[in-house]
mmCIF file of C-alpha atoms (C1' of nucleotides) in Angstrom:
data_model
loop_
_atom_site.group_PDB
_atom_site.id
_atom_site.type_symbol
_atom_site.label_atom_id
_atom_site.label_comp_id
_atom_site.label_asym_id
_atom_site.label_seq_id
_atom_site.Cartn_x
_atom_site.Cartn_y
_atom_site.Cartn_z
ATOM 1 C CA MET A 1 -3.450 -3.211 2.079
ATOM 2 C CA PRO A 2 -0.066 -3.118 3.213
ATOM 3 C CA GLU A 3 1.613 0.152 3.737
ATOM 4 C CA LEU A 4 5.259 -0.584 5.000
ATOM 5 C CA PRO A 5 5.186 -2.099 8.807
ATOM 6 C CA GLU A 6 3.318 -4.511 6.477
ATOM 7 C CA VAL A 7 5.665 -4.648 3.676
ATOM 8 C CA GLU A 8 8.782 -4.742 6.050
ATOM 9 C CA THR A 9 6.605 -7.786 8.432
ATOM 10 C CA THR A 10 6.709 -9.599 5.498
ATOM 11 C CA ARG A 11 9.951 -9.285 5.140
ATOM 12 C CA ARG A 12 11.156 -10.505 8.213
ATOM 13 C CA GLY A 13 8.768 -12.923 8.557
ATOM 14 C CA ILE A 14 9.863 -15.039 5.532
ATOM 15 C CA GLU A 15 13.276 -13.549 4.803
ATOM 16 C CA ARG A 16 14.784 -16.287 7.182
ATOM 17 C CA LEU A 17 12.604 -19.351 5.680
ATOM 18 C CA ILE A 18 13.607 -18.962 2.069
ATOM 19 C CA VAL A 19 17.447 -17.207 2.144
ATOM 20 C CA GLY A 20 20.173 -20.087 1.944
ATOM 21 C CA LYS A 21 17.107 -21.860 0.091
ATOM 22 C CA THR A 22 17.503 -22.833 -4.149
ATOM 23 C CA VAL A 23 14.201 -21.721 -6.200
ATOM 24 C CA ARG A 24 13.136 -25.458 -7.136
ATOM 25 C CA GLN A 25 10.551 -24.736 -9.265
ATOM 26 C CA VAL A 26 8.186 -21.250 -10.312
ATOM 27 C CA VAL A 27 4.260 -21.404 -10.838
ATOM 28 C CA ILE A 28 2.875 -18.911 -12.544
ATOM 29 C CA ARG A 29 -1.302 -19.637 -12.660
ATOM 30 C CA GLN A 30 -2.217 -15.725 -12.970
ATOM 31 C CA HIS A 31 -0.453 -13.714 -15.249
ATOM 32 C CA ALA A 32 -2.435 -10.808 -15.192
ATOM 33 C CA LEU A 33 -1.431 -8.620 -12.463
ATOM 34 C CA ARG A 34 -0.883 -4.892 -12.880
ATOM 35 C CA GLN A 35 1.675 -5.161 -15.353
ATOM 36 C CA PRO A 36 2.272 -9.878 -16.895
ATOM 37 C CA VAL A 37 3.927 -11.880 -14.755
ATOM 38 C CA PRO A 38 7.105 -11.900 -17.185
ATOM 39 C CA ALA A 39 6.726 -15.307 -18.641
ATOM 40 C CA ASP A 40 10.332 -16.409 -18.463
ATOM 41 C CA LEU A 41 10.910 -15.608 -14.712
ATOM 42 C CA PRO A 42 11.144 -19.524 -14.424
ATOM 43 C CA TYR A 43 13.092 -19.509 -16.615
ATOM 44 C CA LEU A 44 15.227 -16.926 -14.880
ATOM 45 C CA LEU A 45 14.755 -18.055 -10.737
ATOM 46 C CA GLN A 46 14.643 -21.575 -11.378
ATOM 47 C CA GLY A 47 17.617 -22.970 -9.600
ATOM 48 C CA GLN A 48 19.233 -20.011 -8.476
ATOM 49 C CA ASP A 49 19.915 -19.679 -4.481
ATOM 50 C CA VAL A 50 17.902 -16.582 -2.967
ATOM 51 C CA VAL A 51 21.230 -14.981 -1.243
ATOM 52 C CA ALA A 52 18.932 -11.771 0.330
ATOM 53 C CA VAL A 53 15.293 -10.552 1.197
ATOM 54 C CA ARG A 54 15.462 -6.890 0.873
ATOM 55 C CA ARG A 55 12.590 -4.046 0.908
ATOM 56 C CA ARG A 56 12.893 -0.416 -0.232
ATOM 57 C CA ALA A 57 9.526 1.430 0.385
ATOM 58 C CA LYS A 58 7.127 -0.552 -0.611
ATOM 59 C CA TYR A 59 8.835 -3.160 -2.729
ATOM 60 C CA LEU A 60 10.592 -6.337 -1.855
ATOM 61 C CA LEU A 61 13.611 -7.580 -3.445
ATOM 62 C CA LEU A 62 14.691 -11.402 -3.362
ATOM 63 C CA GLU A 63 18.292 -11.385 -4.330
ATOM 64 C CA THR A 64 20.026 -14.534 -6.113
ATOM 65 C CA PRO A 65 22.918 -13.809 -8.367
ATOM 66 C CA ALA A 66 21.418 -13.882 -11.190
ATOM 67 C CA GLY A 67 19.091 -11.145 -10.196
ATOM 68 C CA SER A 68 16.022 -10.074 -8.158
ATOM 69 C CA VAL A 69 12.731 -10.557 -7.847
ATOM 70 C CA LEU A 70 10.924 -7.634 -7.304
ATOM 71 C CA ILE A 71 7.098 -7.857 -5.514
ATOM 72 C CA HIS A 72 4.649 -5.278 -4.759
ATOM 73 C CA LEU A 73 1.633 -6.487 -2.655
ATOM 74 C CA GLY A 74 -1.090 -3.901 -3.680
ATOM 75 C CA MET A 75 -3.424 -3.134 -1.955
ATOM 76 C CA SER A 76 -4.672 -6.550 -1.142
ATOM 77 C CA GLY A 77 -1.401 -8.913 -1.594
ATOM 78 C CA ASN A 78 0.464 -11.134 0.948
ATOM 79 C CA LEU A 79 3.497 -13.772 0.472
ATOM 80 C CA ARG A 80 2.845 -17.256 2.540
ATOM 81 C CA VAL A 81 5.581 -19.501 2.970
ATOM 82 C CA VAL A 82 3.454 -22.870 3.751
ATOM 83 C CA PRO A 83 3.886 -26.485 3.488
ATOM 84 C CA GLN A 84 3.969 -27.808 -0.693
ATOM 85 C CA GLU A 85 1.161 -29.255 0.098
ATOM 86 C CA THR A 86 -0.805 -26.904 1.254
ATOM 87 C CA PRO A 87 -4.582 -26.313 -0.300
ATOM 88 C CA LEU A 88 -4.269 -23.715 -3.490
ATOM 89 C CA LYS A 89 -6.524 -20.987 -2.360
ATOM 90 C CA LYS A 90 -8.777 -18.468 -5.171
ATOM 91 C CA HIS A 91 -5.954 -16.116 -5.910
ATOM 92 C CA ASP A 92 -3.405 -17.731 -5.148
ATOM 93 C CA HIS A 93 -1.885 -16.583 -8.760
ATOM 94 C CA LEU A 94 2.313 -17.366 -8.012
ATOM 95 C CA ASP A 95 4.717 -20.581 -5.420
ATOM 96 C CA LEU A 96 8.428 -20.072 -6.190
ATOM 97 C CA VAL A 97 8.854 -23.779 -4.457
ATOM 98 C CA LEU A 98 11.995 -23.960 -2.670
ATOM 99 C CA SER A 99 14.833 -26.813 -1.937
ATOM 100 C CA ASP A 100 13.047 -27.275 1.642
ATOM 101 C CA GLY A 101 9.991 -28.975 -0.229
ATOM 102 C CA LYS A 102 8.399 -24.928 1.994
ATOM 103 C CA VAL A 103 6.807 -22.872 -0.952
ATOM 104 C CA LEU A 104 7.210 -19.225 -1.247
ATOM 105 C CA ARG A 105 3.134 -18.269 -2.257
ATOM 106 C CA TYR A 106 1.963 -15.495 -3.015
ATOM 107 C CA HIS A 107 -2.137 -14.440 -3.027
ATOM 108 C CA ASP A 108 -3.375 -11.188 -4.270
ATOM 109 C CA PRO A 109 -7.844 -11.263 -4.520
ATOM 110 C CA ARG A 110 -7.561 -7.823 -6.464
ATOM 111 C CA ARG A 111 -3.795 -8.253 -8.145
ATOM 112 C CA PHE A 112 -2.853 -4.526 -8.581
ATOM 113 C CA GLY A 113 0.740 -6.368 -6.949
ATOM 114 C CA LEU A 114 2.995 -6.694 -9.068
ATOM 115 C CA VAL A 115 6.100 -10.194 -9.448
ATOM 116 C CA LEU A 116 9.160 -8.758 -12.010
ATOM 117 C CA TRP A 117 12.519 -9.799 -12.948
ATOM 118 C CA ALA A 118 14.725 -6.633 -12.362
ATOM 119 C CA GLY A 119 17.895 -7.766 -13.066
ATOM 120 C CA ASN A 120 21.483 -7.673 -11.070
ATOM 121 C CA GLN A 121 20.614 -3.387 -10.479
ATOM 122 C CA PRO A 122 17.277 -3.961 -9.099
ATOM 123 C CA LEU A 123 17.826 -0.382 -7.641
ATOM 124 C CA MET A 124 18.021 1.132 -10.776
ATOM 125 C CA HIS A 125 14.879 -0.242 -11.610
ATOM 126 C CA PRO A 126 12.525 2.056 -13.105
ATOM 127 C CA LEU A 127 9.987 1.615 -10.887
ATOM 128 C CA LEU A 128 12.373 2.564 -8.793
ATOM 129 C CA ALA A 129 15.009 4.592 -8.997
ATOM 130 C CA ARG A 130 12.809 7.711 -8.667
ATOM 131 C CA LEU A 131 11.785 6.741 -5.156
ATOM 132 C CA GLY A 132 12.687 9.473 -2.880
ATOM 133 C CA PRO A 133 13.944 8.657 1.746
ATOM 134 C CA GLU A 134 13.607 5.724 3.470
ATOM 135 C CA PRO A 135 11.517 7.342 6.440
ATOM 136 C CA LEU A 136 13.007 5.496 8.969
ATOM 137 C CA GLU A 137 16.933 6.315 7.746
ATOM 138 C CA ASP A 138 18.554 9.608 8.682
ATOM 139 C CA ASP A 139 18.252 11.276 5.226
ATOM 140 C CA PHE A 140 14.652 11.525 6.042
ATOM 141 C CA ASP A 141 14.036 14.878 8.232
ATOM 142 C CA GLY A 142 11.739 17.986 8.674
ATOM 143 C CA ALA A 143 14.093 19.798 6.419
ATOM 144 C CA TRP A 144 13.713 17.149 3.200
ATOM 145 C CA LEU A 145 10.191 17.889 4.171
ATOM 146 C CA HIS A 146 9.627 21.324 4.072
ATOM 147 C CA ARG A 147 12.577 21.631 1.085
ATOM 148 C CA CYS A 148 10.077 19.034 -0.714
ATOM 149 C CA ALA A 149 6.850 21.258 0.657
ATOM 150 C CA ARG A 150 8.063 24.318 -0.991
ATOM 151 C CA ASN A 151 5.304 25.452 -3.997
ATOM 152 C CA ARG A 152 2.775 23.241 -3.694
ATOM 153 C CA ARG A 153 -0.386 23.788 -2.948
ATOM 154 C CA LEU A 154 -1.837 20.468 -2.460
ATOM 155 C CA ALA A 155 -3.531 19.002 0.861
ATOM 156 C CA VAL A 156 -0.155 17.544 3.026
ATOM 157 C CA LYS A 157 -1.823 14.122 3.549
ATOM 158 C CA ALA A 158 -1.658 13.498 -0.749
ATOM 159 C CA PHE A 159 2.464 15.338 -0.161
ATOM 160 C CA LEU A 160 3.033 12.332 2.501
ATOM 161 C CA MET A 161 1.593 10.043 -0.006
ATOM 162 C CA ASP A 162 3.356 11.120 -2.547
ATOM 163 C CA GLN A 163 6.306 8.681 -2.682
ATOM 164 C CA LYS A 164 8.255 11.047 -4.303
ATOM 165 C CA VAL A 165 8.231 12.632 -0.898
ATOM 166 C CA VAL A 166 9.101 9.891 1.270
ATOM 167 C CA VAL A 167 8.304 6.135 0.861
ATOM 168 C CA GLY A 168 6.467 3.426 2.695
ATOM 169 C CA VAL A 169 3.494 6.618 4.231
ATOM 170 C CA GLY A 170 -0.015 5.191 2.194
ATOM 171 C CA ASN A 171 -3.085 6.041 3.333
ATOM 172 C CA ILE A 172 -3.354 4.286 7.570
ATOM 173 C CA TYR A 173 -0.122 5.712 9.092
ATOM 174 C CA ALA A 174 -1.183 9.380 6.714
ATOM 175 C CA SER A 175 -3.893 10.364 8.782
ATOM 176 C CA GLU A 176 -1.808 9.208 11.383
ATOM 177 C CA ALA A 177 1.338 10.960 11.985
ATOM 178 C CA LEU A 178 -0.760 14.193 11.361
ATOM 179 C CA PHE A 179 -3.086 13.498 14.080
ATOM 180 C CA MET A 180 0.651 12.680 15.829
ATOM 181 C CA ALA A 181 1.684 16.515 14.955
ATOM 182 C CA GLY A 182 -1.054 18.351 14.896
ATOM 183 C CA ILE A 183 -1.760 19.120 11.087
ATOM 184 C CA HIS A 184 -5.004 19.618 9.073
ATOM 185 C CA PRO A 185 -4.486 16.791 5.846
ATOM 186 C CA ALA A 186 -6.209 19.554 3.847
ATOM 187 C CA ARG A 187 -3.674 22.271 4.751
ATOM 188 C CA ALA A 188 -2.225 22.822 1.670
ATOM 189 C CA ALA A 189 1.956 21.840 1.415
ATOM 190 C CA GLY A 190 3.656 24.697 1.061
ATOM 191 C CA LYS A 191 2.171 26.365 4.029
ATOM 192 C CA ILE A 192 4.108 24.466 6.879
ATOM 193 C CA SER A 193 6.592 25.795 9.099
ATOM 194 C CA ALA A 194 10.169 23.728 8.793
ATOM 195 C CA GLN A 195 9.554 23.873 12.355
ATOM 196 C CA ARG A 196 6.016 21.834 11.923
ATOM 197 C CA TYR A 197 7.287 19.131 9.242
ATOM 198 C CA GLN A 198 10.271 18.336 11.906
ATOM 199 C CA ARG A 199 6.925 17.108 14.580
ATOM 200 C CA LEU A 200 5.621 16.073 11.126
ATOM 201 C CA ALA A 201 9.420 13.815 10.349
ATOM 202 C CA ASP A 202 9.426 12.733 13.598
ATOM 203 C CA ALA A 203 5.916 11.319 14.222
ATOM 204 C CA VAL A 204 6.275 9.790 10.445
ATOM 205 C CA LYS A 205 8.957 7.927 12.827
ATOM 206 C CA ARG A 206 7.412 7.148 15.646
ATOM 207 C CA VAL A 207 3.849 5.851 13.630
ATOM 208 C CA LEU A 208 5.641 3.864 11.915
ATOM 209 C CA PHE A 209 7.950 2.390 13.889
ATOM 210 C CA ASN A 210 5.339 1.458 16.516
ATOM 211 C CA SER A 211 3.520 0.128 13.766
ATOM 212 C CA LEU A 212 5.943 -2.443 13.183
ATOM 213 C CA GLU A 213 7.027 -2.780 16.849
ATOM 214 C CA GLU A 214 3.117 -4.794 16.477
ATOM 215 C CA GLY A 215 3.222 -6.599 13.498
ATOM 216 C CA GLY A 216 2.108 -3.902 11.528
ATOM 217 C CA THR A 217 -1.869 -3.054 11.173
ATOM 218 C CA THR A 218 -4.613 -6.082 10.463
ATOM 219 C CA LEU A 219 -7.968 -4.418 9.765
ATOM 220 C CA ARG A 220 -9.168 -6.943 6.814
ATOM 221 C CA ASP A 221 -6.936 -9.692 5.987
ATOM 222 C CA PHE A 222 -3.366 -8.256 6.170
ATOM 223 C CA SER A 223 -1.246 -11.227 7.618
ATOM 224 C CA GLY A 224 2.841 -12.271 7.817
ATOM 225 C CA ALA A 225 4.650 -14.988 6.019
ATOM 226 C CA ASP A 226 3.063 -16.916 9.302
ATOM 227 C CA GLY A 227 -0.624 -16.177 9.440
ATOM 228 C CA ARG A 228 -0.413 -13.832 12.327
ATOM 229 C CA PRO A 229 -2.073 -10.448 11.999
ATOM 230 C CA GLY A 230 -0.930 -7.445 13.084
ATOM 231 C CA TYR A 231 -2.202 -5.533 16.886
ATOM 232 C CA PHE A 232 -2.044 -1.892 15.319
ATOM 233 C CA SER A 233 -5.141 -1.555 14.475
ATOM 234 C CA GLN A 234 -5.168 -1.150 18.452
ATOM 235 C CA SER A 235 -3.088 1.964 18.524
ATOM 236 C CA LEU A 236 -4.659 3.837 15.652
ATOM 237 C CA GLN A 237 -6.203 7.134 17.077
ATOM 238 C CA VAL A 238 -7.996 8.481 13.921
ATOM 239 C CA TYR A 239 -8.546 6.040 10.712
ATOM 240 C CA GLY A 240 -10.885 4.299 10.956
ATOM 241 C CA ARG A 241 -12.436 5.639 13.444
ATOM 242 C CA SER A 242 -15.408 8.331 12.682
ATOM 243 C CA GLY A 243 -17.713 9.190 15.139
ATOM 244 C CA GLU A 244 -15.469 7.961 17.850
ATOM 245 C CA PRO A 245 -14.406 10.277 20.285
ATOM 246 C CA CYS A 246 -9.986 12.464 19.504
ATOM 247 C CA ALA A 247 -8.214 10.298 22.265
ATOM 248 C CA ALA A 248 -7.187 13.836 22.618
ATOM 249 C CA CYS A 249 -9.687 16.034 23.301
ATOM 250 C CA GLY A 250 -13.238 13.526 23.304
ATOM 251 C CA ARG A 251 -13.911 15.623 19.820
ATOM 252 C CA PRO A 252 -15.960 13.486 17.316
ATOM 253 C CA VAL A 253 -13.288 12.369 14.927
ATOM 254 C CA LEU A 254 -14.357 13.555 11.134
ATOM 255 C CA SER A 255 -13.324 12.659 8.402
ATOM 256 C CA MET A 256 -13.112 14.402 4.823
ATOM 257 C CA VAL A 257 -12.162 13.338 1.278
ATOM 258 C CA ILE A 258 -8.621 13.903 -0.076
ATOM 259 C CA GLY A 259 -7.386 13.043 -3.583
ATOM 260 C CA GLN A 260 -10.167 10.534 -3.494
ATOM 261 C CA ARG A 261 -8.971 8.850 -0.246
ATOM 262 C CA SER A 262 -10.026 8.622 3.311
ATOM 263 C CA SER A 263 -8.976 11.256 5.386
ATOM 264 C CA PHE A 264 -9.342 11.114 8.943
ATOM 265 C CA TYR A 265 -8.820 14.046 11.769
ATOM 266 C CA CYS A 266 -10.018 16.190 14.735
ATOM 267 C CA ASN A 267 -10.858 19.987 13.866
ATOM 268 C CA HIS A 268 -10.013 21.310 17.079
ATOM 269 C CA CYS A 269 -6.591 19.242 17.717
ATOM 270 C CA GLN A 270 -5.550 19.608 14.056
ATOM 271 C CA ARG A 271 -5.297 22.869 12.720
ATOM 272 C "C1'" DA B 1 5.413 21.329 -13.317
ATOM 273 C "C1'" DA B 2 2.121 20.285 -10.612
ATOM 274 C "C1'" DT B 3 -2.541 18.244 -10.457
ATOM 275 C "C1'" DC B 4 -6.417 16.083 -10.231
ATOM 276 C "C1'" DG B 5 -9.784 11.820 -12.015
ATOM 277 C "C1'" DC B 6 -9.977 7.252 -14.082
ATOM 278 C "C1'" DG B 7 -9.232 3.092 -14.303
ATOM 279 C "C1'" DC B 8 -7.308 -1.643 -12.635
ATOM 280 C "C1'" DC B 9 -10.014 -5.787 -9.991
ATOM 281 C "C1'" DT B 10 -12.166 -8.775 -6.288
ATOM 282 C "C1'" DG B 11 -15.481 -8.794 -2.417
ATOM 283 C "C1'" DA B 12 -17.366 -7.432 1.885
ATOM 284 C "C1'" DC B 13 -20.744 -4.704 3.781
ATOM 285 C "C1'" DG B 14 -25.266 -2.132 3.740
ATOM 286 C "C1'" DG B 15 -30.002 -1.363 2.353
ATOM 287 C "C1'" DC B 16 -33.380 -1.734 -0.081
ATOM 288 C "C1'" DT C 1 -32.290 -13.463 -1.160
ATOM 289 C "C1'" DG C 2 -30.615 -11.205 -4.267
ATOM 290 C "C1'" DC C 3 -29.299 -6.874 -6.743
ATOM 291 C "C1'" DC C 4 -27.155 -2.543 -5.811
ATOM 292 C "C1'" DG C 5 -23.938 1.007 -4.757
ATOM 293 C "C1'" DT C 6 -19.783 2.124 -2.114
ATOM 294 C "C1'" DC C 7 -15.720 1.010 -0.019
ATOM 295 C "C1'" DA C 8 -11.104 -0.614 1.015
ATOM 296 C "C1'" DG C 9 -3.347 -0.688 2.929
ATOM 297 C "C1'" DG C 10 -1.826 1.433 -4.117
ATOM 298 C "C1'" DC C 11 -0.117 3.262 -8.376
ATOM 299 C "C1'" DG C 12 0.875 4.884 -12.728
ATOM 300 C "C1'" DC C 13 -1.635 7.453 -16.910
ATOM 301 C "C1'" DG C 14 -3.549 11.045 -19.439
ATOM 302 C "C1'" DA C 15 -6.099 15.499 -19.607
ATOM 303 C "C1'" DT C 16 -5.907 19.698 -17.937
#
DNA sequence: AATCGCGCCTGACGGC
DNA sequence: TGCCGTCAGGCGCGAT
């Protein structure tokens, strides 16, 4: 489900509703996520105050004085803050019951997500320690991409989705950014000029920022903490638009499989 | 070291 | 109506 804009939209949505609240109770209904939800999570969390909600890459970090909870939404996860009496739906796997009677509820049909305990140095957690730069920060730029791509022969789209290269770019925004930059998704990463990588870095920043402004992309079931959908799907130029006319030249948008993922592009505008 | 293919899991959808 | 194949916003693993 979520790439950076959807995770950040979720973070902003839950932040003001849970920071300053105390975790009264932790209810785990399903331990079997991508990794098991730690059995001692209730013991670690109960009575703790939520002091911050942070994001690193596509991970959310709920910070308490005792340590941080590390949450990943996988393909189909979401987090909502709902009244305690809200009826349970299928795949509502975990609740944090808060001191104001509200509940932070984790829902994830496919269970590709994660809820883990990351202690007091969460950025040192193995899942976070080796990630690449945040795309919206200044240390991510064309020079960084160009340097990372040296001698690499994989397709630039798969390269861009490598979380060691840059975090937060998934299957939707990889296609969108490459379209915006005029780069063919199957081009070998190591055969793209520094100048074109500058265009790509700028495109990544723009497409993610623009999506964030629209509350992310809702294709199926994504919605923010309040249940509202994101509207960026209306702004997608190529993703999911096979056969439709390219917004720039009118030729049909094509699709191909790169790294086992559907990729969308215009064969005329992207070289 | 880099790259590829697979599997994890459920649900939605289209064809027959 | 049901069954079957395909596909889906992610990611880590093992084989090459």
